[in-house]
CSV table of C-alpha atoms and ligand atoms in Angstrom, one decimal:
chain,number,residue,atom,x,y,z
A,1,UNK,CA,71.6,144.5,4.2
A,2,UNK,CA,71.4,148.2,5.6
A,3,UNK,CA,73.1,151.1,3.6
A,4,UNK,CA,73.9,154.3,5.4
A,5,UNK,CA,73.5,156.9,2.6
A,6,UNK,CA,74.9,160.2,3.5
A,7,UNK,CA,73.3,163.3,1.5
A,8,UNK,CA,70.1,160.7,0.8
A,9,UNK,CA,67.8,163.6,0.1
A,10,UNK,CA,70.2,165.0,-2.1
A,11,UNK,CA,70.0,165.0,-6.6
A,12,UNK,CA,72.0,161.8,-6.6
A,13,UNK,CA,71.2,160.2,-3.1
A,14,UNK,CA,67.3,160.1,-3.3
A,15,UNK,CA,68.1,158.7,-6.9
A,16,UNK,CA,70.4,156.2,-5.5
A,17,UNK,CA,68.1,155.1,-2.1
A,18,UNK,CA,65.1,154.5,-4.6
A,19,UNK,CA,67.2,152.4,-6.5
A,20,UNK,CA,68.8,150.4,-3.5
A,21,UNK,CA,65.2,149.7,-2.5
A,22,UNK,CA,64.1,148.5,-5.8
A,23,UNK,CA,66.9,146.3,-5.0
A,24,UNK,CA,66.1,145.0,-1.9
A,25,UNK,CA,68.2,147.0,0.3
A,26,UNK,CA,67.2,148.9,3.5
A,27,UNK,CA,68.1,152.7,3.3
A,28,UNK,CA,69.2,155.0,6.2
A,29,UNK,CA,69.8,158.5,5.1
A,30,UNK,CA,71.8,161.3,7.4
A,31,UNK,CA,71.0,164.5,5.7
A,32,UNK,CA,71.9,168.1,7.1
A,33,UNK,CA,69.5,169.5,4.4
A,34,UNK,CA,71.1,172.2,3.5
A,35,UNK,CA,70.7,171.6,0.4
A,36,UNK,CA,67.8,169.4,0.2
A,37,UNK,CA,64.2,169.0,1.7
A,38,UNK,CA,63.0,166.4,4.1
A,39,UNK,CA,59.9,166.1,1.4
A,40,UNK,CA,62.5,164.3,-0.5
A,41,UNK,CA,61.5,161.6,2.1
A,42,UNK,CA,57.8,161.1,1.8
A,43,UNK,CA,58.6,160.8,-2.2
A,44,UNK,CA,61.0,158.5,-2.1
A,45,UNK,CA,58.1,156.0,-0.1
A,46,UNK,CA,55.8,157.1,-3.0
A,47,UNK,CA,57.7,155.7,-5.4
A,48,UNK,CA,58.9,152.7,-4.0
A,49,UNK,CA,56.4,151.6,-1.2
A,50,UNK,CA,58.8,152.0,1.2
A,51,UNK,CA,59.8,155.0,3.9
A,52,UNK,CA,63.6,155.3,4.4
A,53,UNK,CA,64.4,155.8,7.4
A,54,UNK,CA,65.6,159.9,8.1
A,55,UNK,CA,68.1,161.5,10.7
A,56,UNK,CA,68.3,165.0,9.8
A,57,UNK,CA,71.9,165.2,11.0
A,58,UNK,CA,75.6,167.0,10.4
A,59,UNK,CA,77.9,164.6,9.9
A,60,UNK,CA,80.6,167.3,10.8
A,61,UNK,CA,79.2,167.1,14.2
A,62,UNK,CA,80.4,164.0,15.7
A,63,UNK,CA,78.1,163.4,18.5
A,64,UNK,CA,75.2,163.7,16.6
A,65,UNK,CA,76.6,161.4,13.7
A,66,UNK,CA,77.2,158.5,16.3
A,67,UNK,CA,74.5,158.4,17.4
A,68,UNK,CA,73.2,157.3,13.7
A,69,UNK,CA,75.8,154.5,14.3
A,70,UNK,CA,74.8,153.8,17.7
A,71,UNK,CA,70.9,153.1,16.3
A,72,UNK,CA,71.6,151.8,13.2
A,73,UNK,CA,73.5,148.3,12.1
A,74,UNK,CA,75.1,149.5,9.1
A,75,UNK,CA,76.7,146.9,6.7
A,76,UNK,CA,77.9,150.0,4.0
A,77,UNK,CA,78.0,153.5,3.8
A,78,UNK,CA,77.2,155.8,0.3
A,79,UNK,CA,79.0,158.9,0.7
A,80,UNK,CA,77.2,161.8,-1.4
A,81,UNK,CA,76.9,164.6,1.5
A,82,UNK,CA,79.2,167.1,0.4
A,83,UNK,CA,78.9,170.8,-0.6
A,84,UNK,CA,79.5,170.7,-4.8
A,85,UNK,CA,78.9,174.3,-6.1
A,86,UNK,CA,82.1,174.8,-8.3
A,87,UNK,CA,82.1,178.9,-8.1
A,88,UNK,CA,81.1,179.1,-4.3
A,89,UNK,CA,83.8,177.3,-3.5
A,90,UNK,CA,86.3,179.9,-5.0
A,91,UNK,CA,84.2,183.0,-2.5
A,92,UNK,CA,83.6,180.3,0.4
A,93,UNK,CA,86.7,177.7,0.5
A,94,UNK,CA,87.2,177.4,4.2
A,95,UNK,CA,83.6,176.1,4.4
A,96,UNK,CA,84.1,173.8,1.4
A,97,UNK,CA,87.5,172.2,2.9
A,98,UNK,CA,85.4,172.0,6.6
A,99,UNK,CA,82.2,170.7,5.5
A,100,UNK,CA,84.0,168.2,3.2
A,101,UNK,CA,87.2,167.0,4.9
A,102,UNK,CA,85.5,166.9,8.4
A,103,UNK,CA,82.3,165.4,7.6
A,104,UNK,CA,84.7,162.7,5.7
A,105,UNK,CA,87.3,162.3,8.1
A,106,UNK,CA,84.3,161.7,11.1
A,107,UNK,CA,82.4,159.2,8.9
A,108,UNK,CA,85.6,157.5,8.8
A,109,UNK,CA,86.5,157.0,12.3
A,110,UNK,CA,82.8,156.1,13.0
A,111,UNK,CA,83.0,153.1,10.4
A,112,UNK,CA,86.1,151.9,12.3
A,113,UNK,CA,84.6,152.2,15.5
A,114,UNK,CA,81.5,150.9,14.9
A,115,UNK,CA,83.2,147.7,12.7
A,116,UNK,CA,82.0,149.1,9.3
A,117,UNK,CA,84.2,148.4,6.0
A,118,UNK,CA,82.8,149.3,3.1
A,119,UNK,CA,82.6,152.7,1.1
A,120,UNK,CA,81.3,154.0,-1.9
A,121,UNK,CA,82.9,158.1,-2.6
A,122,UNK,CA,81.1,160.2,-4.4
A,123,UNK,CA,84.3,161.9,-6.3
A,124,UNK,CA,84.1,163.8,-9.9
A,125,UNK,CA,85.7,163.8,-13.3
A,126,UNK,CA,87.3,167.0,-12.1
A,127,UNK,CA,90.0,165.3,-10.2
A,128,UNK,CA,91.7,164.7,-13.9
A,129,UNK,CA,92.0,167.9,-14.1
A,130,UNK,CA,92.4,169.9,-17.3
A,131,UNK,CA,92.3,166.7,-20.0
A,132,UNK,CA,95.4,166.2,-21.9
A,133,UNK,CA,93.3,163.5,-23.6
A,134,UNK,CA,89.3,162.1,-23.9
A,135,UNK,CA,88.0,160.0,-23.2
A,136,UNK,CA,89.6,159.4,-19.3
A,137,UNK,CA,90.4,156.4,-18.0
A,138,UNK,CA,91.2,155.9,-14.3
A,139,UNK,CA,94.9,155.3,-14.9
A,140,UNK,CA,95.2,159.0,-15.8
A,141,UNK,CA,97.0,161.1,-13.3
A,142,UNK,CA,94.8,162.9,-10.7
A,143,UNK,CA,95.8,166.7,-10.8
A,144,UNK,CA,95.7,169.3,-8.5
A,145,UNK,CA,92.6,170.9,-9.0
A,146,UNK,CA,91.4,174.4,-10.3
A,147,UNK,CA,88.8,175.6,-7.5
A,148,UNK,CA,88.4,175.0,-3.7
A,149,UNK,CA,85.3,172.1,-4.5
A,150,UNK,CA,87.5,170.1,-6.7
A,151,UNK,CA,90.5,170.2,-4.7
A,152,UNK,CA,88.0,168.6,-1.4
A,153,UNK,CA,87.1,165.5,-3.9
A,154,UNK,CA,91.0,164.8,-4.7
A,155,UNK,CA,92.6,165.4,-0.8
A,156,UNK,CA,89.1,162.8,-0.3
A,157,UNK,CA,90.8,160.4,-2.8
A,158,UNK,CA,94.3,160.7,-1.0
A,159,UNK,CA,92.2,160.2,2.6
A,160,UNK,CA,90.6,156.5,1.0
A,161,UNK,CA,93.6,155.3,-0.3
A,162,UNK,CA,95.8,155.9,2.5
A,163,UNK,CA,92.6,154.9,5.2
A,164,UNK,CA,92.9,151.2,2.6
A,165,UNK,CA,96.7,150.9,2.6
A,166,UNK,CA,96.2,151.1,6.8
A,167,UNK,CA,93.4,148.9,6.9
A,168,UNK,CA,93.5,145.6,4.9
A,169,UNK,CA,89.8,145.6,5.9
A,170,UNK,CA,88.6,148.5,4.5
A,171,UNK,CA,86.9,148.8,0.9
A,172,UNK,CA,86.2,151.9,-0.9
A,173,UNK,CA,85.1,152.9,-4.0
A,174,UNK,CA,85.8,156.3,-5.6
A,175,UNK,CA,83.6,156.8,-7.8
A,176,UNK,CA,84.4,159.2,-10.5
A,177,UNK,CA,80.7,160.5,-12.0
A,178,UNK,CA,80.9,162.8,-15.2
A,179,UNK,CA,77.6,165.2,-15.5
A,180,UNK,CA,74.6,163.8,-14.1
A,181,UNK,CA,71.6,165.2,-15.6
A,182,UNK,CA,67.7,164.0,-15.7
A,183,UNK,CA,65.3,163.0,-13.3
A,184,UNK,CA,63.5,160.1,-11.9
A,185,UNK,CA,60.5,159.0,-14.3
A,186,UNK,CA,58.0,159.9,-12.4
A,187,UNK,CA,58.9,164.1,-12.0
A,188,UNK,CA,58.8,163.3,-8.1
A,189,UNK,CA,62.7,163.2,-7.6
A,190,UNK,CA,65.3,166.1,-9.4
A,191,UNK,CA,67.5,168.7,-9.5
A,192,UNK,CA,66.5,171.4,-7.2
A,193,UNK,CA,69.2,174.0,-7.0
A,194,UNK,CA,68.5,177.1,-5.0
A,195,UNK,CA,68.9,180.7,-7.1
A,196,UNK,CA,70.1,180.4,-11.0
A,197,UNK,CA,71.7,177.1,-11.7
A,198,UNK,CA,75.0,177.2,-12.5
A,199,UNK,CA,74.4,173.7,-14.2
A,200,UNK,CA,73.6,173.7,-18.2
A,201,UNK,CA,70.4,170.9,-17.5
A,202,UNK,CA,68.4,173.2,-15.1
A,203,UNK,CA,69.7,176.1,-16.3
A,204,UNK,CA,67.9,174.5,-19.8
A,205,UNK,CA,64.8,173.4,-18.0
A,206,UNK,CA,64.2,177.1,-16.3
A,207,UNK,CA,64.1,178.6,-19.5
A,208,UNK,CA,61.9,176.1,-21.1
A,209,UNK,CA,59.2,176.6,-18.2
A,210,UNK,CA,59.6,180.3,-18.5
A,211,UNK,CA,60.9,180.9,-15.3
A,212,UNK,CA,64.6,182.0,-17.2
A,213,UNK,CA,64.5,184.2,-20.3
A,214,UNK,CA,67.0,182.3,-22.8
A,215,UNK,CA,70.4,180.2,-22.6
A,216,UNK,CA,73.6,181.8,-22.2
A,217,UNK,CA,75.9,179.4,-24.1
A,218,UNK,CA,79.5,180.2,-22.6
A,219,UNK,CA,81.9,179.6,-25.5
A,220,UNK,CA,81.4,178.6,-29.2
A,221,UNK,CA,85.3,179.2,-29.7
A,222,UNK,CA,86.3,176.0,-28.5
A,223,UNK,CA,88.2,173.0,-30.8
A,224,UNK,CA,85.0,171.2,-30.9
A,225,UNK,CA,83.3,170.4,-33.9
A,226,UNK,CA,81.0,173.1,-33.6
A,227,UNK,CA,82.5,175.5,-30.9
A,228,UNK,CA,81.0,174.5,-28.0
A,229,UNK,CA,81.6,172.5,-25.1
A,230,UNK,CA,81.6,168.9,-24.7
A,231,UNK,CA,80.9,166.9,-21.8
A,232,UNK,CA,80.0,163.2,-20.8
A,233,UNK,CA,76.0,163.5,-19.6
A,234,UNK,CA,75.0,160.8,-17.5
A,235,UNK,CA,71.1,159.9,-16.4
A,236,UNK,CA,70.8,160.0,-12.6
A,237,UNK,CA,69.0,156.8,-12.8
A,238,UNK,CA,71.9,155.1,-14.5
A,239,UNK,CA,74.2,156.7,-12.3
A,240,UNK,CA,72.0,155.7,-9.1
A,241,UNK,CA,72.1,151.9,-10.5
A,242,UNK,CA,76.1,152.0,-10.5
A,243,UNK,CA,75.7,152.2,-7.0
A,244,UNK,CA,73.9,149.4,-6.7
A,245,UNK,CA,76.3,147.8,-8.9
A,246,UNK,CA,79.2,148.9,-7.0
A,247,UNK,CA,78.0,147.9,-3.6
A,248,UNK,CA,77.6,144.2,-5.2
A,249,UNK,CA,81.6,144.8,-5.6
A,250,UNK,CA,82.8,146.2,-2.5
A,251,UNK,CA,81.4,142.8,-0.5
A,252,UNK,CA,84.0,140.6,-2.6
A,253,UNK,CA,86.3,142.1,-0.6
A,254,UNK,CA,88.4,144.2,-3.1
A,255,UNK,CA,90.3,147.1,-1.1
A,256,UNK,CA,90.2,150.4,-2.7
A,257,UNK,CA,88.7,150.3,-6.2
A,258,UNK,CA,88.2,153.5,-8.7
A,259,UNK,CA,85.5,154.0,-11.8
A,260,UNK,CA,84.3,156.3,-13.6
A,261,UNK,CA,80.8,156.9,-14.4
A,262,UNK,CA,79.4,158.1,-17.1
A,263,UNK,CA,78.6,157.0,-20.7
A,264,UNK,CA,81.8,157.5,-23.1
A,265,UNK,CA,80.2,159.5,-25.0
A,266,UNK,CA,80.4,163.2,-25.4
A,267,UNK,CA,77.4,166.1,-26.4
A,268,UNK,CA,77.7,169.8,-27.2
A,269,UNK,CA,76.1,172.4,-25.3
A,270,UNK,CA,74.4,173.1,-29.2
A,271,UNK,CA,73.5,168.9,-28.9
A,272,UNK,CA,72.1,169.3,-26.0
A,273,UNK,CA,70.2,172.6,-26.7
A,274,UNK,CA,68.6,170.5,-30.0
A,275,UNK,CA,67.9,167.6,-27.8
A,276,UNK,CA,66.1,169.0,-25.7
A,277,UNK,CA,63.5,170.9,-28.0
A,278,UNK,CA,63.9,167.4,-30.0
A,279,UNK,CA,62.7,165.3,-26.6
A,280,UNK,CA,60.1,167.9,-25.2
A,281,UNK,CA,59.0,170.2,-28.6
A,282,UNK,CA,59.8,173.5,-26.8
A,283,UNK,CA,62.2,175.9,-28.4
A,284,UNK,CA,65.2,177.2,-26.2
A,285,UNK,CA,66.3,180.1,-27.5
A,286,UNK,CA,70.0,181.1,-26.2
A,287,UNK,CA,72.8,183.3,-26.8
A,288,UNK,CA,76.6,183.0,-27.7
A,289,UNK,CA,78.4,184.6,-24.5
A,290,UNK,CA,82.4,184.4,-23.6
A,291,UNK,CA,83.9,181.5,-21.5
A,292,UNK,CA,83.2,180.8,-18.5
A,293,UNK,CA,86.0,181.0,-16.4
A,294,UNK,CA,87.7,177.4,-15.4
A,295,UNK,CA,85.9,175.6,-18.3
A,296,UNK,CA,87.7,172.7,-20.2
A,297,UNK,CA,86.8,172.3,-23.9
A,298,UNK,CA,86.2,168.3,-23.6
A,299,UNK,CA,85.6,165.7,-21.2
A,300,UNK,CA,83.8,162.4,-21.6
A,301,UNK,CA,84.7,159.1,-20.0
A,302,UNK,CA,86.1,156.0,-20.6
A,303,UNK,CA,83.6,153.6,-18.9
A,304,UNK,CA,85.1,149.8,-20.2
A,305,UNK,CA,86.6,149.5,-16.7
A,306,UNK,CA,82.8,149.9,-14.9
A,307,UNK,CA,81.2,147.1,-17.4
A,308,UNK,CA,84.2,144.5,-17.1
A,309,UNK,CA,84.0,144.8,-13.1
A,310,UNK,CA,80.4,145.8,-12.3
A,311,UNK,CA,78.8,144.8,-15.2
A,312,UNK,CA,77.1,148.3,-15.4
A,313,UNK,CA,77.0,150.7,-18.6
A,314,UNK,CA,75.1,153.6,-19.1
A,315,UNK,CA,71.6,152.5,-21.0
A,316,UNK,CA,69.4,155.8,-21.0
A,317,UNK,CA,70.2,158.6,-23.8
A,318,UNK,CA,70.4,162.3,-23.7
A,319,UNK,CA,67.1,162.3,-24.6
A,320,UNK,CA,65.6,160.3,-22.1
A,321,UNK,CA,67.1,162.9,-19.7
A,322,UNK,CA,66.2,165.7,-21.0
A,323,UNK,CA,62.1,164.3,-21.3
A,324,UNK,CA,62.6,163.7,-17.5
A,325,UNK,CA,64.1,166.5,-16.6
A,326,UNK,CA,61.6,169.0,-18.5
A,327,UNK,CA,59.1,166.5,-16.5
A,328,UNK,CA,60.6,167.4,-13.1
A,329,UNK,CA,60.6,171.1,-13.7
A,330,UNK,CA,56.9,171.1,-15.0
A,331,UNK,CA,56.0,169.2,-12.0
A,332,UNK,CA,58.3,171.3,-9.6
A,333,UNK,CA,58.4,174.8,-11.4
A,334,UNK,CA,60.0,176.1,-7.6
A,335,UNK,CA,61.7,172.9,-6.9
A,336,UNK,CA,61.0,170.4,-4.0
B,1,NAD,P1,73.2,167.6,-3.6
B,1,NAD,O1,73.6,169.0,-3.0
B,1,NAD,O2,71.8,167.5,-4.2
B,1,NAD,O3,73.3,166.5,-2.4
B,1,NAD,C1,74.2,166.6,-1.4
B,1,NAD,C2,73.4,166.4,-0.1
B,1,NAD,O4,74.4,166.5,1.0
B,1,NAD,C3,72.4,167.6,0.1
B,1,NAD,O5,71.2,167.0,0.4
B,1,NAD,C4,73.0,168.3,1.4
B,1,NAD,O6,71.9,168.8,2.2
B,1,NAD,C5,73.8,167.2,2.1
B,1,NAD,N1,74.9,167.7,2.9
B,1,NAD,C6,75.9,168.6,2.6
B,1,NAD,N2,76.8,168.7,3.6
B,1,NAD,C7,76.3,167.9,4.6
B,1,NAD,C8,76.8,167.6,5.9
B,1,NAD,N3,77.9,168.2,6.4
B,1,NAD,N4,76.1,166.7,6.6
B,1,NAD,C9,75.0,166.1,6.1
B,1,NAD,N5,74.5,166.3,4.9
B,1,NAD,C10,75.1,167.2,4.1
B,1,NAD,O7,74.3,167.2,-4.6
B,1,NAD,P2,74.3,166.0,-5.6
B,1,NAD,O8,74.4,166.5,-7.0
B,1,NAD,O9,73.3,164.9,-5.3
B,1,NAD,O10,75.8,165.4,-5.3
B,1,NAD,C11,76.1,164.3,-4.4
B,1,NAD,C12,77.5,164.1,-4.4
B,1,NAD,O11,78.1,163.9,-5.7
B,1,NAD,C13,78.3,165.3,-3.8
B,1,NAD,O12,79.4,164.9,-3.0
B,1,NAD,C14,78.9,165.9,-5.1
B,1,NAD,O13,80.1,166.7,-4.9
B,1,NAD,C15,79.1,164.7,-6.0
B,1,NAD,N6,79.2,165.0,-7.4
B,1,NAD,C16,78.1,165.7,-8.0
B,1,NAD,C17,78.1,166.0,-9.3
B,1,NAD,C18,77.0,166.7,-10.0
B,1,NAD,O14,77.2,167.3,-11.1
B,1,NAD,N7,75.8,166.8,-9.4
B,1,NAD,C19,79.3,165.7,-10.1
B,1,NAD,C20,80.3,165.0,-9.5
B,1,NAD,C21,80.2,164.7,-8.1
B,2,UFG,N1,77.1,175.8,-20.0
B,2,UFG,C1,76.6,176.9,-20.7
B,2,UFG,N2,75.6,177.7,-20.1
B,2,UFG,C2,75.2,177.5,-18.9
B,2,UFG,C3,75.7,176.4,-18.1
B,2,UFG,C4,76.7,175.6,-18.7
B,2,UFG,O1,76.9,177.1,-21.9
B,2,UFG,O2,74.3,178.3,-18.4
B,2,UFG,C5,78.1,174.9,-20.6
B,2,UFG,C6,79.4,174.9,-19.9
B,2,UFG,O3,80.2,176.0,-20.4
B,2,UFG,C7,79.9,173.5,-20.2
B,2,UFG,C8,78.6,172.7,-20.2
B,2,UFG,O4,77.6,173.6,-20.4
B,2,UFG,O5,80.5,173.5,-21.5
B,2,UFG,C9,78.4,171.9,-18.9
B,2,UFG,O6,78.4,172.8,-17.8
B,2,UFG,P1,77.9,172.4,-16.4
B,2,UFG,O7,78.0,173.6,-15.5
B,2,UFG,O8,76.6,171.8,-16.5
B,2,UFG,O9,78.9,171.3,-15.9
B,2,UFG,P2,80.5,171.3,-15.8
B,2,UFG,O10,81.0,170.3,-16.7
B,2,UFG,O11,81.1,172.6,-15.8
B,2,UFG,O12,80.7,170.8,-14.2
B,2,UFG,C10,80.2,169.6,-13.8
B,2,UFG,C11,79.8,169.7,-12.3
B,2,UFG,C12,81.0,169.9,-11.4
B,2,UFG,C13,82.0,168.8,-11.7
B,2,UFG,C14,82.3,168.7,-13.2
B,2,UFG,C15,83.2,167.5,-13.4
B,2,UFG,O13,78.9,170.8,-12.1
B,2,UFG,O14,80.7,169.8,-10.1
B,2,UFG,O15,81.1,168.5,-13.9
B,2,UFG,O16,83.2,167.1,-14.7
B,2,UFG,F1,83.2,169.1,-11.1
């Protein structure tokens, strides 16, 4: 069975097309890398044995995405390719509604075209929006969203459903991930943002290695038990096997289908600081700063929904990902 992955050289999408080989899957990746390397490639087939095969395409440009489609017999598609940086999208929203809408809406009209009918979204626990509640389940109301980025992953929501409710062929899965953090094992796959990371794990990792002078912590106001904010951190290899997982699904034929991912559980930005020097024995040091602008106090999933369907849970901990992740940056100290 061949898998077009979208964004395969990407954090989540090399995670997810090592896993799919481990599984017996073939892997076809359409990358624009913007935001990833092609090296991403020749470490995938060092960890698994096998080279996926690599178009280094748009999929905003049409042409060039068919002729993917044209090549390729694809039996599924995993759609990460996206652009996902929260605060860019508030200077640059006309690129973030292009890149993601159109790159969405062509990948759509190629699967019907080319007889495809299964799809697995990569959306985001933003879509709930400020929580009135934790944890989330995926019966709470999707809200408009508070930045450019967020907004692309809900209007992508609205696109699936309504692309199911016109096509009693179509299956698609929105997936719903929390905060994916880690790295694969082996310090060969990771988080490779460009400039400072706006992300608390990297952010985390920089400083360990040196390369950042402390940890700002943004808030220690918040109606948490000790201030600070609390989020739902999921290992990308966990998070990578829920693809697998949900794949598995989508070929029973279920029309459009919605989890979240992530592991139920929430951790301060003060846990995760003393996990981190508890998993790798280096000292973080950080600083109490104001909060960030746009910044809920809690969110962490309700994940029941993924077992009883998929029969996936989350298995690694918070430490496993933070040991991986301090591997990847040792390993990497300029990324990729
Ligand atoms: P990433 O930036 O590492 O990967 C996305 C990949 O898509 C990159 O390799 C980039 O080069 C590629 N890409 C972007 N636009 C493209 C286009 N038009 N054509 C072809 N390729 C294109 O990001 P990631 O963290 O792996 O995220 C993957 C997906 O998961 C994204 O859709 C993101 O919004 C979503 N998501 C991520 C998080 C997170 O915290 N990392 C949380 C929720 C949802
Ligand atoms: N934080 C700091 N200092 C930093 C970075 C982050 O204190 O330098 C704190 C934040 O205030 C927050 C927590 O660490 O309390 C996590 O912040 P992240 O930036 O790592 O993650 P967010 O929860 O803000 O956002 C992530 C993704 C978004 C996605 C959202 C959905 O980056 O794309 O989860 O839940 F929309």
């Amino acid at each position: 069975m061949r898998i077009l992955v979208t964004g395969g050289t990407g954090f989540i999408g090399s995670e997810t097309v090592v896993e799919l080989i481990k599984n017996g899957y073939e892997a076809v990746i359409v990358d624009n890398l913007s935001n990833s390397k092609e090296a991403v490639v020749d470490r995938i087939e060092t960890i698994t044995g096998v080279k996926p095969v690599f178009y280094q395409a748009d999929c905003c440009d049409y042409a060039a995405f068919e002729e993917v489609f044209k090549k390729e017999k694809i039996d599924a598609v995993i759609h990460f390719a996206g652009l996902k940086a929260v605060g860019e999208s508030v200077h640059k929203p006309v690129e973030y509604y292009s890149n993601n809408l159109i790159s969405t809406c062509n990948l759509l009209k190629l699967m019907k075209k080319y007889g495809v009918h299964n799809i697995v979204f990569s959306s985001s626990a933003t879509v709930y929006g400020v929580p009135k509640h934790v944890p989330l389940y995926e019966t709470d109301p999707v809200e408009s969203a508070t930045n450019p980025y967020g907004e692309t992953k809900v209007m992508i929501e609205r696109i699936l459903e309504d692309a199911c409710k016109a096509d009693k062929e179509l299956n698609a899965a929105l997936l719903r991930y929390f905060n994916p953090i880690g790295a694969h094992p082996s310090g060969l796959l990771g988080e490779d943002p460009n400039g400072i990371p706006n992300n608390l794990m990297p952010y985390i990792t920089q400083v360990a290695i040196g390369k950042l002078d402390h940890l700002r912590v943004y808030g220690d106001t918040y109606p948490t038990p000790d201030g600070t904010g609390i989020r739902d951190y999921i290992h990308v290899v966990d998070l990578a096997k829920g693809h697998v997982a949900t794949i598995k699904k989508l070929l029973s034929n279920p029309g459009l289908v919605v989890y979240n991912l992530g592991t139920g559980k929430g951790t301060s930005v003060l846990e995760m600081v003393k996990a981190f020097e508890e998993a790798t024995g280096v000292h973080i040091p950080y600083t109490i700063e104001g909060i960030r602008a746009g910044d809920v106090a809690e969110n962490y999933a309700n994940c029941d929904k993924a077992y009883k369907e998929l029969g996936w849970k989350a298995e690694l901990t918070v430490l496993d990902a933070c040991r991986d992740a301090y591997n990847f940056q040792k390993k990497n100290p300029n990324g990729i």
